[in-house]
Short mmCIF file of C-alpha atoms in Angstrom, two decimals:
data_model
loop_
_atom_site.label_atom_id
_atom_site.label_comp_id
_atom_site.label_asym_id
_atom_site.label_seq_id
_atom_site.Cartn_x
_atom_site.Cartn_y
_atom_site.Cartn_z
CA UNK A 1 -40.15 -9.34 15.89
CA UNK A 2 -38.31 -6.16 15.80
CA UNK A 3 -39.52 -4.88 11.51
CA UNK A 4 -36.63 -2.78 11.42
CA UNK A 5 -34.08 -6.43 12.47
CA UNK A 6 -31.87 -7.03 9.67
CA UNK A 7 -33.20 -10.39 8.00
CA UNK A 8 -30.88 -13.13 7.21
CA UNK A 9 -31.28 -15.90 4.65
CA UNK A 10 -30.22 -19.57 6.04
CA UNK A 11 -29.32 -21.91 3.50
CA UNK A 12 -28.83 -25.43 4.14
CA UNK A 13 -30.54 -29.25 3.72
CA UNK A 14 -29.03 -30.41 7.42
CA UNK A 15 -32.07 -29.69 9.61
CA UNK A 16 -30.17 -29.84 12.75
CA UNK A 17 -27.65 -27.42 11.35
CA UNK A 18 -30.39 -25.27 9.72
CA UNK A 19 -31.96 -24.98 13.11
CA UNK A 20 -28.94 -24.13 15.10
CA UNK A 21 -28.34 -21.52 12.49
CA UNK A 22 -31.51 -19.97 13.30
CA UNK A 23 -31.33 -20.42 17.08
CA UNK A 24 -28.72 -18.35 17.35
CA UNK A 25 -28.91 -15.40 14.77
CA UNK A 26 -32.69 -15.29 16.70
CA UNK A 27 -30.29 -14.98 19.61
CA UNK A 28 -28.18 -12.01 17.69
CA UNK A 29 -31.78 -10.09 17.18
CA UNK A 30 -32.23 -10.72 14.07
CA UNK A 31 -35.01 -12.20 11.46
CA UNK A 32 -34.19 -15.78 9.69
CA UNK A 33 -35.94 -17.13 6.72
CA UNK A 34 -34.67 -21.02 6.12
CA UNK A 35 -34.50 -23.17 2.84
CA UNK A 36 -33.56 -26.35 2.15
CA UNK A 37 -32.87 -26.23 -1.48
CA UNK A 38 -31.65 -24.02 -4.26
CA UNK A 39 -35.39 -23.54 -5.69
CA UNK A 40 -36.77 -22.35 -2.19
CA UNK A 41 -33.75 -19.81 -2.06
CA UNK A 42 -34.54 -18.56 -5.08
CA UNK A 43 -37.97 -18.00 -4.87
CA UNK A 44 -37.80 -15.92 -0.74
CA UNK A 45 -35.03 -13.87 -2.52
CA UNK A 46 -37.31 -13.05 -5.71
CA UNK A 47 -39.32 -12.02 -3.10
CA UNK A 48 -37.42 -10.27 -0.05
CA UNK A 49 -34.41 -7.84 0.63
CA UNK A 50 -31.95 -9.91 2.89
CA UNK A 51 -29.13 -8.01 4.78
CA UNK A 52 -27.15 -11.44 4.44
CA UNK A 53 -27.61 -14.73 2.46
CA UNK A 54 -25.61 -17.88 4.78
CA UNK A 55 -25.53 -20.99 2.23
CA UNK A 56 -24.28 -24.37 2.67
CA UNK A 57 -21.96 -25.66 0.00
CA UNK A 58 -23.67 -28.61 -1.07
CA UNK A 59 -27.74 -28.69 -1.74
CA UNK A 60 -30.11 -31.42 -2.88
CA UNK A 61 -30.58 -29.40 -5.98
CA UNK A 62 -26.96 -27.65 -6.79
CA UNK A 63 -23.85 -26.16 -5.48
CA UNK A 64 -24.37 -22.96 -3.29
CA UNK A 65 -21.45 -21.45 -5.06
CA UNK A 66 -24.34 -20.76 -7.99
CA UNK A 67 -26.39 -19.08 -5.37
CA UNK A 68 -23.20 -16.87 -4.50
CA UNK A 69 -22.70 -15.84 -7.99
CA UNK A 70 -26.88 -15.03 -8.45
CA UNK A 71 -27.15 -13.06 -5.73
CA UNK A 72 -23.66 -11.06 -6.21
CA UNK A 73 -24.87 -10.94 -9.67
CA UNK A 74 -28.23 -9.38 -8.90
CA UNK A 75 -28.16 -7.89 -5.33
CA UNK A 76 -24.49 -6.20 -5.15
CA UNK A 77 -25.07 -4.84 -1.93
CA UNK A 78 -26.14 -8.16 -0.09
CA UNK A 79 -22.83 -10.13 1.45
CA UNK A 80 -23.50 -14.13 0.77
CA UNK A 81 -21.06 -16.60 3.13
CA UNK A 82 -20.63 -20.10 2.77
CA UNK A 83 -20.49 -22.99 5.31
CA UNK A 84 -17.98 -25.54 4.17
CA UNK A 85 -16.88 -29.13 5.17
CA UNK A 86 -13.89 -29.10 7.57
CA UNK A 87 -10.97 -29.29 5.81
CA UNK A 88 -12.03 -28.25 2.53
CA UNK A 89 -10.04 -25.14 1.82
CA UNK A 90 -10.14 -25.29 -1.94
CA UNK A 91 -13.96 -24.67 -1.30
CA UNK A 92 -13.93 -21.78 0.28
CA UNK A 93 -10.96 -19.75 -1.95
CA UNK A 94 -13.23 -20.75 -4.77
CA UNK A 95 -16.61 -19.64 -3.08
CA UNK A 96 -14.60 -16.06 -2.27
CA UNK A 97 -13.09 -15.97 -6.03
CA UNK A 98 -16.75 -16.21 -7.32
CA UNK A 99 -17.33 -13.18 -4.75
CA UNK A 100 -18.53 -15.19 -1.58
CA UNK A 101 -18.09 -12.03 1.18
CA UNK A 102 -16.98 -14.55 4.13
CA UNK A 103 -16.95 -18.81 5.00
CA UNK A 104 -17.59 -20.68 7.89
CA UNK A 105 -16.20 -24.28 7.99
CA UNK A 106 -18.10 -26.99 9.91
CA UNK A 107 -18.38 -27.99 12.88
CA UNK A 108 -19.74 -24.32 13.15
CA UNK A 109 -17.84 -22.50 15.94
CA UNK A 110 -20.81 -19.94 16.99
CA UNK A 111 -18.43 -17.80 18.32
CA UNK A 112 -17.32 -17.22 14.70
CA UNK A 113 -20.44 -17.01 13.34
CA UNK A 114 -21.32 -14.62 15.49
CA UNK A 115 -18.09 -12.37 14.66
CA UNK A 116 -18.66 -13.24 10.72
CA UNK A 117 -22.18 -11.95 11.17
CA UNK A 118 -21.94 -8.66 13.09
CA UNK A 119 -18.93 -7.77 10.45
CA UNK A 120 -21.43 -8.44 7.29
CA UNK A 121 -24.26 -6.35 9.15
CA UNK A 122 -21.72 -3.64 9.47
CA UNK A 123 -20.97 -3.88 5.81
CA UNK A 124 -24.11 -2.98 4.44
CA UNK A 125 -24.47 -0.14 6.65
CA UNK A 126 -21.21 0.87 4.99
CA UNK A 127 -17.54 2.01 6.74
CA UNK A 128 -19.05 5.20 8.31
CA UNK A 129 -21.28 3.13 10.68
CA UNK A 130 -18.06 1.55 12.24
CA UNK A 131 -16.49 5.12 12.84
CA UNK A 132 -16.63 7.62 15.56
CA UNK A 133 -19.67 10.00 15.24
CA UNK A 134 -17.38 12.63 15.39
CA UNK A 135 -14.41 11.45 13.01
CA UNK A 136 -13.98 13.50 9.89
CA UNK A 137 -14.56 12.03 6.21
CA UNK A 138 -11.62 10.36 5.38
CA UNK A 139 -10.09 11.36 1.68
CA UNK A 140 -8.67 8.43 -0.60
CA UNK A 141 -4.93 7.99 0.50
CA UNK A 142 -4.04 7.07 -3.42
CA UNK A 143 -3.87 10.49 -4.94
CA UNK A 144 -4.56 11.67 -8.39
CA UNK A 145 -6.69 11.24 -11.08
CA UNK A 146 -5.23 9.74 -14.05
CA UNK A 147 -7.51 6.65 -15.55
CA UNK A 148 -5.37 4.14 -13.66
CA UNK A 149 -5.62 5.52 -10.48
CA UNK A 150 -9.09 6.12 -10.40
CA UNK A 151 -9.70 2.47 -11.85
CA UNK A 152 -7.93 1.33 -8.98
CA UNK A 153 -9.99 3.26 -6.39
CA UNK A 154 -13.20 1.59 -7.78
CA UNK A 155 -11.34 -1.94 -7.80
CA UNK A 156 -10.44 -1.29 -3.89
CA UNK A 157 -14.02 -0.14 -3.31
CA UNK A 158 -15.53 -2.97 -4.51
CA UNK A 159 -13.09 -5.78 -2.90
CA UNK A 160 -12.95 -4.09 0.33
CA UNK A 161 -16.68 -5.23 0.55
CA UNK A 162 -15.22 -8.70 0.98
CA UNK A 163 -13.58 -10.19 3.90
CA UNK A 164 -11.39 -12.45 0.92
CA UNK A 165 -7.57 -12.31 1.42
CA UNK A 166 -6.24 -9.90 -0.99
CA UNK A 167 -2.55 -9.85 -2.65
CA UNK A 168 -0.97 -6.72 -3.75
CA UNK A 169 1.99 -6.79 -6.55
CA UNK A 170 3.92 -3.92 -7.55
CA UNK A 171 7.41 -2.08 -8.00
CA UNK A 172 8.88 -0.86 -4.85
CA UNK A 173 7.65 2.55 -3.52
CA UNK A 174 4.36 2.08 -5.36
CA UNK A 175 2.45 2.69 -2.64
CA UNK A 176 1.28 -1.31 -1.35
CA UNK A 177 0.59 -0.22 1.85
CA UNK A 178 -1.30 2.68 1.09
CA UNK A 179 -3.42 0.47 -0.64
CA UNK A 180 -3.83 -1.48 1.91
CA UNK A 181 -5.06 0.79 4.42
CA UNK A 182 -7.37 1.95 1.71
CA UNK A 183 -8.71 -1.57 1.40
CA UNK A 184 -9.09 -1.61 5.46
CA UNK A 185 -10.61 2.36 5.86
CA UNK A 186 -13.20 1.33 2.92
CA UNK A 187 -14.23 -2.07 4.72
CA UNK A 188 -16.25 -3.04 7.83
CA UNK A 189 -13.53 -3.73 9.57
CA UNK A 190 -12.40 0.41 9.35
CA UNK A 191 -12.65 0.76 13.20
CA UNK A 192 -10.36 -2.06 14.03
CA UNK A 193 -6.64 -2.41 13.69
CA UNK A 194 -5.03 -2.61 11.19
CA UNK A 195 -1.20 -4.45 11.70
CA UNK A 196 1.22 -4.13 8.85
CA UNK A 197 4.32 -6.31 9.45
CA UNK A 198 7.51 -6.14 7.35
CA UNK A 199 7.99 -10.13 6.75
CA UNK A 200 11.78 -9.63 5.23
CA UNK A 201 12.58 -7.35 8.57
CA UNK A 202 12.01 -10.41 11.04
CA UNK A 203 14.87 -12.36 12.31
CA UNK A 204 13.60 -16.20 11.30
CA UNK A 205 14.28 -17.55 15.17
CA UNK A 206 11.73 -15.03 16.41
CA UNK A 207 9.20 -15.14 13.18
CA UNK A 208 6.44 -17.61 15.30
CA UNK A 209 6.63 -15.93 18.25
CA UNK A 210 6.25 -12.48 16.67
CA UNK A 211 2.96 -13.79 14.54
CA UNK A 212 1.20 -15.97 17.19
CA UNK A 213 2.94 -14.54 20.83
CA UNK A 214 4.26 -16.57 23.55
CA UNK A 215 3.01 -17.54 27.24
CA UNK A 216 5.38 -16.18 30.18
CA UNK A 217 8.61 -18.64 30.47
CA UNK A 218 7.87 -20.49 26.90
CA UNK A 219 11.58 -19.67 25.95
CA UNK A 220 14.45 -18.21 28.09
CA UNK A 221 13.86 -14.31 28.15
CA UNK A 222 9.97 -14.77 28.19
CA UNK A 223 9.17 -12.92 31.24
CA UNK A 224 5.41 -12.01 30.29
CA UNK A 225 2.92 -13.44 28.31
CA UNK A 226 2.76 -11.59 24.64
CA UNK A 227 0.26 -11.30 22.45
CA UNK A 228 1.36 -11.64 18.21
CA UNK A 229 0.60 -9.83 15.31
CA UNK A 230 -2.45 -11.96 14.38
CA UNK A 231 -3.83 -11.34 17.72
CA UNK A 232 -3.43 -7.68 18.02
CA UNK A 233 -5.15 -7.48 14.30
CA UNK A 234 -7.87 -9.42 15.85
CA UNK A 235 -11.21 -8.02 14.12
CA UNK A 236 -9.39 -5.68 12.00
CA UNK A 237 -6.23 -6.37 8.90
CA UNK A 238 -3.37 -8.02 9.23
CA UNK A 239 -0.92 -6.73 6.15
CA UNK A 240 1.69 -9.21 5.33
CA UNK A 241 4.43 -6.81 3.30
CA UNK A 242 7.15 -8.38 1.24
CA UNK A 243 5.91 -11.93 2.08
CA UNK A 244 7.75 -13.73 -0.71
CA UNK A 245 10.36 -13.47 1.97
CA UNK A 246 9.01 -15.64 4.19
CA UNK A 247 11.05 -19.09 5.50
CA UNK A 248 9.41 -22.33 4.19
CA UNK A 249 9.42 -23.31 7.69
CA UNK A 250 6.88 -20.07 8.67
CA UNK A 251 4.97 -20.43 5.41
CA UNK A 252 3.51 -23.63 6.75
CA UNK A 253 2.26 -22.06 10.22
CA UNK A 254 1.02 -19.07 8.70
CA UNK A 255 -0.87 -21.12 6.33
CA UNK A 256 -2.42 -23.25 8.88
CA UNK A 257 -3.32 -19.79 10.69
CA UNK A 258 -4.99 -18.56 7.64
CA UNK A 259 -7.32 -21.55 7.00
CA UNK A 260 -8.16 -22.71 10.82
CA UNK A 261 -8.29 -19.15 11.46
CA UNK A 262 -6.88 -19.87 14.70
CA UNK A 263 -3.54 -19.36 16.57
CA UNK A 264 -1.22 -20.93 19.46
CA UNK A 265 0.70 -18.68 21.41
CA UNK A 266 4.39 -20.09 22.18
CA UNK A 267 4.04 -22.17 25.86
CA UNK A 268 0.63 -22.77 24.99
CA UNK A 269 -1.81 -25.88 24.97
CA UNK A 270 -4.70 -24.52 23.43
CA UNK A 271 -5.56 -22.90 19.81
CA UNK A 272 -7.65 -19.82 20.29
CA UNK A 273 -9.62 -18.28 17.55
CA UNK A 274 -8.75 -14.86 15.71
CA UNK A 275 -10.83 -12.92 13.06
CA UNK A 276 -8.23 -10.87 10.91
CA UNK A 277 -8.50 -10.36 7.18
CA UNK A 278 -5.05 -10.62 5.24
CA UNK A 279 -3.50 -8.22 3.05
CA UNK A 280 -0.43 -9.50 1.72
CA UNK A 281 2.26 -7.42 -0.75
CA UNK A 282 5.37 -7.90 -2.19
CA UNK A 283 7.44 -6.39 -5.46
CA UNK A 284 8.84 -9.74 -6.68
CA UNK A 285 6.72 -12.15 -9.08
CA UNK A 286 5.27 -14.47 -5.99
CA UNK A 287 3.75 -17.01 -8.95
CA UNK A 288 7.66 -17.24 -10.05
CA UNK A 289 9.08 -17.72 -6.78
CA UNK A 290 6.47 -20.90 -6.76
CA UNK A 291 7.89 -22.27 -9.72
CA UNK A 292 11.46 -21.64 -8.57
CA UNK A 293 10.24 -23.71 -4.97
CA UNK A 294 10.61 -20.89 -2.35
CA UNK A 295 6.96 -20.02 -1.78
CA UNK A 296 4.72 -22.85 -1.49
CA UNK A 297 2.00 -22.99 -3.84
CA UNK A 298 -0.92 -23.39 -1.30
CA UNK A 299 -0.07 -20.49 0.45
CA UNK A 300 0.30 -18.70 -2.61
CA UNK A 301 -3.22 -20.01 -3.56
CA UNK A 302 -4.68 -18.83 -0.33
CA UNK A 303 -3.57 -15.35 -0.50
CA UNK A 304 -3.97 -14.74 -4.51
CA UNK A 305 -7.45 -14.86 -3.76
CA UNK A 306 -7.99 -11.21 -5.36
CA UNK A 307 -5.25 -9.82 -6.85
CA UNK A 308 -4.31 -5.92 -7.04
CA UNK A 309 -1.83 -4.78 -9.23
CA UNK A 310 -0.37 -1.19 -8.88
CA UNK A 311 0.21 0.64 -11.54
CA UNK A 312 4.32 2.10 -11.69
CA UNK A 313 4.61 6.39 -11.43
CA UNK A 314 6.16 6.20 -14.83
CA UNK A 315 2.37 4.56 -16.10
CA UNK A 316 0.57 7.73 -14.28
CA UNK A 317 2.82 11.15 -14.91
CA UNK A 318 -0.65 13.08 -15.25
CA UNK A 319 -0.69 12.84 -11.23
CA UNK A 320 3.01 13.97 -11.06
CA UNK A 321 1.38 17.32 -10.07
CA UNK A 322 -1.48 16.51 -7.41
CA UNK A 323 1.51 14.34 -6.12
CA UNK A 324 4.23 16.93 -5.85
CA UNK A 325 1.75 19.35 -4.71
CA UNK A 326 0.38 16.73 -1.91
CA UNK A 327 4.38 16.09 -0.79
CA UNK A 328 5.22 19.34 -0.57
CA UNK A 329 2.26 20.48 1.34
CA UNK A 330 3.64 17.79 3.83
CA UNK A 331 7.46 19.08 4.10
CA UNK A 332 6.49 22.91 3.89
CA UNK A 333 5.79 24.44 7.62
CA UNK A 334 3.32 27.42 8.23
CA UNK A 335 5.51 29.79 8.15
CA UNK A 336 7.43 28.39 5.11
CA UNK A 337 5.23 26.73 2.10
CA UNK A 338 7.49 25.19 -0.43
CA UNK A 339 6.90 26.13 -4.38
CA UNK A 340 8.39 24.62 -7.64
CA UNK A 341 10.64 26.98 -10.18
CA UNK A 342 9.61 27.48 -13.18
CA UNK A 343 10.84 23.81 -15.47
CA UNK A 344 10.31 21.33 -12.56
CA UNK A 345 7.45 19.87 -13.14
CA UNK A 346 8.38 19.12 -16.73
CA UNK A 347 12.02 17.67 -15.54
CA UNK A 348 10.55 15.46 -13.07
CA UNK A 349 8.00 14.20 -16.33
CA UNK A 350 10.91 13.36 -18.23
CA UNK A 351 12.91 11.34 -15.20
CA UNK A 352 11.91 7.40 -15.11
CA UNK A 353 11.03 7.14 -11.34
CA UNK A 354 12.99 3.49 -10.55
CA UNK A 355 11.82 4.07 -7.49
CA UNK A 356 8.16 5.29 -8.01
CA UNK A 357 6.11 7.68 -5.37
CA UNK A 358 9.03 7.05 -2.49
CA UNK A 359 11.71 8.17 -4.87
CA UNK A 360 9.73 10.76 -5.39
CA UNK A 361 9.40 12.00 -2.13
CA UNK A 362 13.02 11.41 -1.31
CA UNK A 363 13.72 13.76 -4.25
CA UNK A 364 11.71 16.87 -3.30
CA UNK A 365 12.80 16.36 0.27
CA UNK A 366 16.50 16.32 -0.93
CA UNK A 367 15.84 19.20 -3.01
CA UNK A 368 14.29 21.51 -0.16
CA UNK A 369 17.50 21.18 1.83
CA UNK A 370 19.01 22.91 -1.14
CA UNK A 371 16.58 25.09 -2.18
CA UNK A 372 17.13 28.67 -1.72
CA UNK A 373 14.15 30.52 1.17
CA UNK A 374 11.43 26.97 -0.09
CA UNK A 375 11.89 27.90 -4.14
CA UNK A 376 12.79 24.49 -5.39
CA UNK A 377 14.49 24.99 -8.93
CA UNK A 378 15.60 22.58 -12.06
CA UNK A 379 19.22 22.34 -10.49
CA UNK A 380 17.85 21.35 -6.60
CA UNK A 381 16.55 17.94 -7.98
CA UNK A 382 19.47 16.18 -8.78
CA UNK A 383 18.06 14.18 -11.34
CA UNK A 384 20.03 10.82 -12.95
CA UNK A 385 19.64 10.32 -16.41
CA UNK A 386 16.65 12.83 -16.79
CA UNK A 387 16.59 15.19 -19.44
CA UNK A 388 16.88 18.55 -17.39
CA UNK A 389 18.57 21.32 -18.91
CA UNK A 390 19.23 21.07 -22.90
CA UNK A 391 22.94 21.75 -24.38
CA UNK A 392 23.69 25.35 -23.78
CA UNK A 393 24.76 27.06 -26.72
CA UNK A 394 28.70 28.02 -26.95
CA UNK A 395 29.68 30.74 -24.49
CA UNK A 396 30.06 34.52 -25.74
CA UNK A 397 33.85 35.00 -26.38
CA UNK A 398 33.69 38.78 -24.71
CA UNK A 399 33.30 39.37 -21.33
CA UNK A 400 32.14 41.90 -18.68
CA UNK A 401 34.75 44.23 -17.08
CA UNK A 402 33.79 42.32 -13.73
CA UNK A 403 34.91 39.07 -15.43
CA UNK A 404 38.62 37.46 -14.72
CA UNK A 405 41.02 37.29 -17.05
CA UNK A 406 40.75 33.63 -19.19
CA UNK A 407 43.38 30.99 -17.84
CA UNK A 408 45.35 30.10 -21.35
CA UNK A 409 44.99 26.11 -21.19
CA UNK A 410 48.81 25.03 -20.19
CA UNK A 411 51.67 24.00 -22.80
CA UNK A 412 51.25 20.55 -23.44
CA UNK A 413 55.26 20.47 -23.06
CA UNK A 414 55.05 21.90 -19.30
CA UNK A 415 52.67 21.76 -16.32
CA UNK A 416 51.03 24.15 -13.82
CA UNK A 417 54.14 25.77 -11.15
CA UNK A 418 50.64 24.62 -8.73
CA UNK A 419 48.19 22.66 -9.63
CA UNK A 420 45.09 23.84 -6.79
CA UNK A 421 45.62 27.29 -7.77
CA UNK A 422 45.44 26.27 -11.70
CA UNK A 423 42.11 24.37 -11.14
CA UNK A 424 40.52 27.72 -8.87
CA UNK A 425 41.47 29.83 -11.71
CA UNK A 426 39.61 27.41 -14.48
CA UNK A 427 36.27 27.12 -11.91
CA UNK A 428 36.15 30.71 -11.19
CA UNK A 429 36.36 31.15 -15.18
CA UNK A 430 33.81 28.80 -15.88
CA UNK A 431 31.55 30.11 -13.58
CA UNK A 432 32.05 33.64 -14.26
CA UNK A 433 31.29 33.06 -17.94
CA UNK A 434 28.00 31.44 -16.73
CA UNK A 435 27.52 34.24 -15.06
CA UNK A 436 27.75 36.69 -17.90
CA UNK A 437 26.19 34.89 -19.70
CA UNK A 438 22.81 34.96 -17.79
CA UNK A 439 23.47 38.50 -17.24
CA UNK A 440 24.50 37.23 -13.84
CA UNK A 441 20.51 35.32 -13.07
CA UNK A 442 21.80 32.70 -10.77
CA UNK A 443 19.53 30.44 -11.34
CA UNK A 444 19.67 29.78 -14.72
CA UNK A 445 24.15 29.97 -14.45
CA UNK A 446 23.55 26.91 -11.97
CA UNK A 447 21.40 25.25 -14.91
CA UNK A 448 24.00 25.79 -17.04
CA UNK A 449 26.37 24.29 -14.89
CA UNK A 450 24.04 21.39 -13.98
CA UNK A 451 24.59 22.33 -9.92
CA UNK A 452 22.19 23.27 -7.89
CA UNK A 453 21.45 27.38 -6.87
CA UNK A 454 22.97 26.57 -3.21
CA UNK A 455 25.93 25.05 -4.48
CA UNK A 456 26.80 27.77 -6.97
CA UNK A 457 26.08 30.40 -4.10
CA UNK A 458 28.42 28.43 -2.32
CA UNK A 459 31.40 28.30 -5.05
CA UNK A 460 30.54 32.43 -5.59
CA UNK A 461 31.53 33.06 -1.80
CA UNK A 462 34.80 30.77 -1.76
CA UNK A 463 35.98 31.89 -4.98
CA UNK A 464 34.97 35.55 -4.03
CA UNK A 465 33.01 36.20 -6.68
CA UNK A 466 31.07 39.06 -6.20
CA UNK A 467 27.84 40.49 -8.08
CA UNK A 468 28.86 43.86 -10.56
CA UNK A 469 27.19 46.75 -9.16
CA UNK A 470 24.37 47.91 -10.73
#
């Protein structure tokens, strides 16, 4: 044999099953040890480095969900799988909770084992192997360093060495999906798709076809055959967002998908097999929705494998700046960059963020349309219920020869001969005192104001308001 084949533990007190195990990872090109029992495991692995450990549930001598949690234990970098009897799907979400990297149910399908296999080997040689020679590093798509962010990187890095489905929680605009394509670039399945699907955004009449496809004529409109989500995720991640808005009805297909790991197209007569790992994300509390009966509590129980929580923008302010900075890079053009005024940064630290990194963006994006030649100032943003500009102190009583005569506030006895005119006098007033205040600095007039710069350029020109010459 080859001494550079990866070498592969087999696990498992079925001789006939032990030996087809063998047969056909021989087959792959690779080298196979074999035990029967617990104690013989134990003793090749004190022993030998294994690329991948493939146990059988039940042994003479113990459970092979100990093995999985030795070797995780003491060999972090070695993937262990499990083989389990058909059917029994608590098994296996228990094996992957302990940190089992894959299962196989019996009857063995090879051509799974094969797939299951060839992804583990490309695990240990790490996410780069499964690249283009050519492709550039990719950078982490969760930005900042604040202690929560980076103790979520480490989380994703080590789950994403697991092929166990993973559910993401957190507020809207957190960044889920950004997650999970960090999950997916990080794992051995980086050079495969990865399918994110919008569960709430499906009409429920077209939800099976849309997951599993249809054959040509299944349904009136059918003119081609179509292949579904889970198909064109096929050896990559399928990312289920929002699926707490899932039908009952499509909760039980999609769990059957999940745990045969196989799909039927619309029209069709035959299952065929798929190899996706799931990803699934919402912002509501999916354990509640169990209790309150519209999420069924196996599904929930297959996808709550591991659980990722993302931490609110509100819980990591210290990135506020790598953020900004990273968001504005993206809106700013060659020619143009964007910058901040000075106080920006410190309004948006005192604003709440409802709406987390996506509000976020939607503010600076709003604010560059009103930013004066890419300087984005206090006033641009816009903020609700932030703290932005403290009470001004009262207005000087004298004012600059350029200044307007002050409108006298009308007798309470009598009103204005014309209203309009009355309210232009009091805005050009108001604004002119602003004005002369800041000893005429735009900027900080629209602060006073609470406007933004373009809109108080904008009231200058109608109202004619011109600046004193110097």
């Amino acid at each position: 044999m080859n001494p550079r084949s990866p070498r592969v533990l087999v696990v498992d007190d079925e001789a006939d099953l032990r030996e087809l195990l063998e047969l056909t990872l021989l087959k792959m090109g690779l080298d196979v040890d074999s035990a029967a029992t617990l104690a013989e495991a134990r003793t090749l692995l004190a022993d030998t480095e294994y690329q991948l450990v493939l146990t059988d549930m039940r042994l003479p001598d113990g459970l092979g969900l100990e093995l999985v949690r030795e070797v995780t234990a003491a060999c972090k970098n070695t993937p262990v799988a499990v083989v389990t009897a058909f059917g029994s799907a608590d098994n296996a979400v228990v094996a992957l909770k302990a940190g089992a990297f894959d299962y196989i149910s019996k009857p063995v399908a090879l051509d799974q084992l094969r797939v299951m296999v060839q992804s583990a080997l490309r695990l240990n040689a790490g996410p780069a192997a499964v690249q283009a020679p050519s492709a550039a590093p990719v950078t982490s798509r969760l930005r900042g360093e604040s202690a929560v962010i980076q103790a979520l990187r480490a989380q994703i890095a080590r789950l994403a060495r697991s092929m166990a489905p993973v559910y993401i929680h957190g507020e809207s605009g957190s960044g889920k999906e950004l997650a999970a394509r960090e999950i997916h670039a990080q794992s051995s399945r980086a050079g495969k798709p990865f399918i994110a699907v919008n569960c709430g955004a499906i009409p429920e009449a077209l939800m099976e076809a849309e997951f599993f496809g249809y054959r040509k004529g299944a349904f009136t409109g059918a003119a081609d055959d179509r292949e579904g989500f889970f198909q064109a995720a096929n050896g990559g991640t399928l990312m289920l967002d929002e699926v707490a808005d899932l039908p009952l009805a499509m909760q039980v297909k999609l769990l059957r998908a999940i745990q045969e790991r196989r799909v039927r197209k619309l029209g069709a007569t035959a299952e065929e097999p798929v190899d996706v790992r799931i990803v699934s994300a919402t912002h509501k509390n999916l354990a509640q929705c169990v209790e309150q009966g519209s999420f069924r509590q196996d599904l929930f129980y297959r996808l709550n494998v591991i659980e990722l929580t993302l931490p609110p923008l509100r819980e990591r302010l210290d990135d506020l700046e790598v953020l900004t900075g990273a968001i504005l890079e993206r809106l700013g053009t060659f020619e143009h960059k964007v910058v901040l005024g000075p106080g920006v940064l410190e309004a948006l630290r005192g604003y709440a963020f409802p709406g987390n990194v996506r509000e976020l963006e939607n503010i600076l994006e709003r604010a560059l349309a009103f930013a004066n030649e890419g300087v984005i100032e206090v006033g641009d943003l816009a903020l609700k219920g932030a703290r932005v500009v403290e009470a001004a102190p009262p207005l000087p009583a004298p004012t600059p020869a350029w200044s307007a005569t002050a409108v006298p506030p009308p007798n309470p006895d009598t009103l204005p001969s014309s209203l309009p005119e009355y309210l232009i006098q009091v805005e050009r007033e108001i604004i002119l005192r602003a004005l002369a205040q800041t000893q005429f600095n735009r900027t900080q007039a629209a602060q006073l104001l609470g406007i933004s710069f373009r809109q108080l350029r904008y009231q200058m020109q109608k109202l004619n308001i011109q600046e004193p010459d110097s």
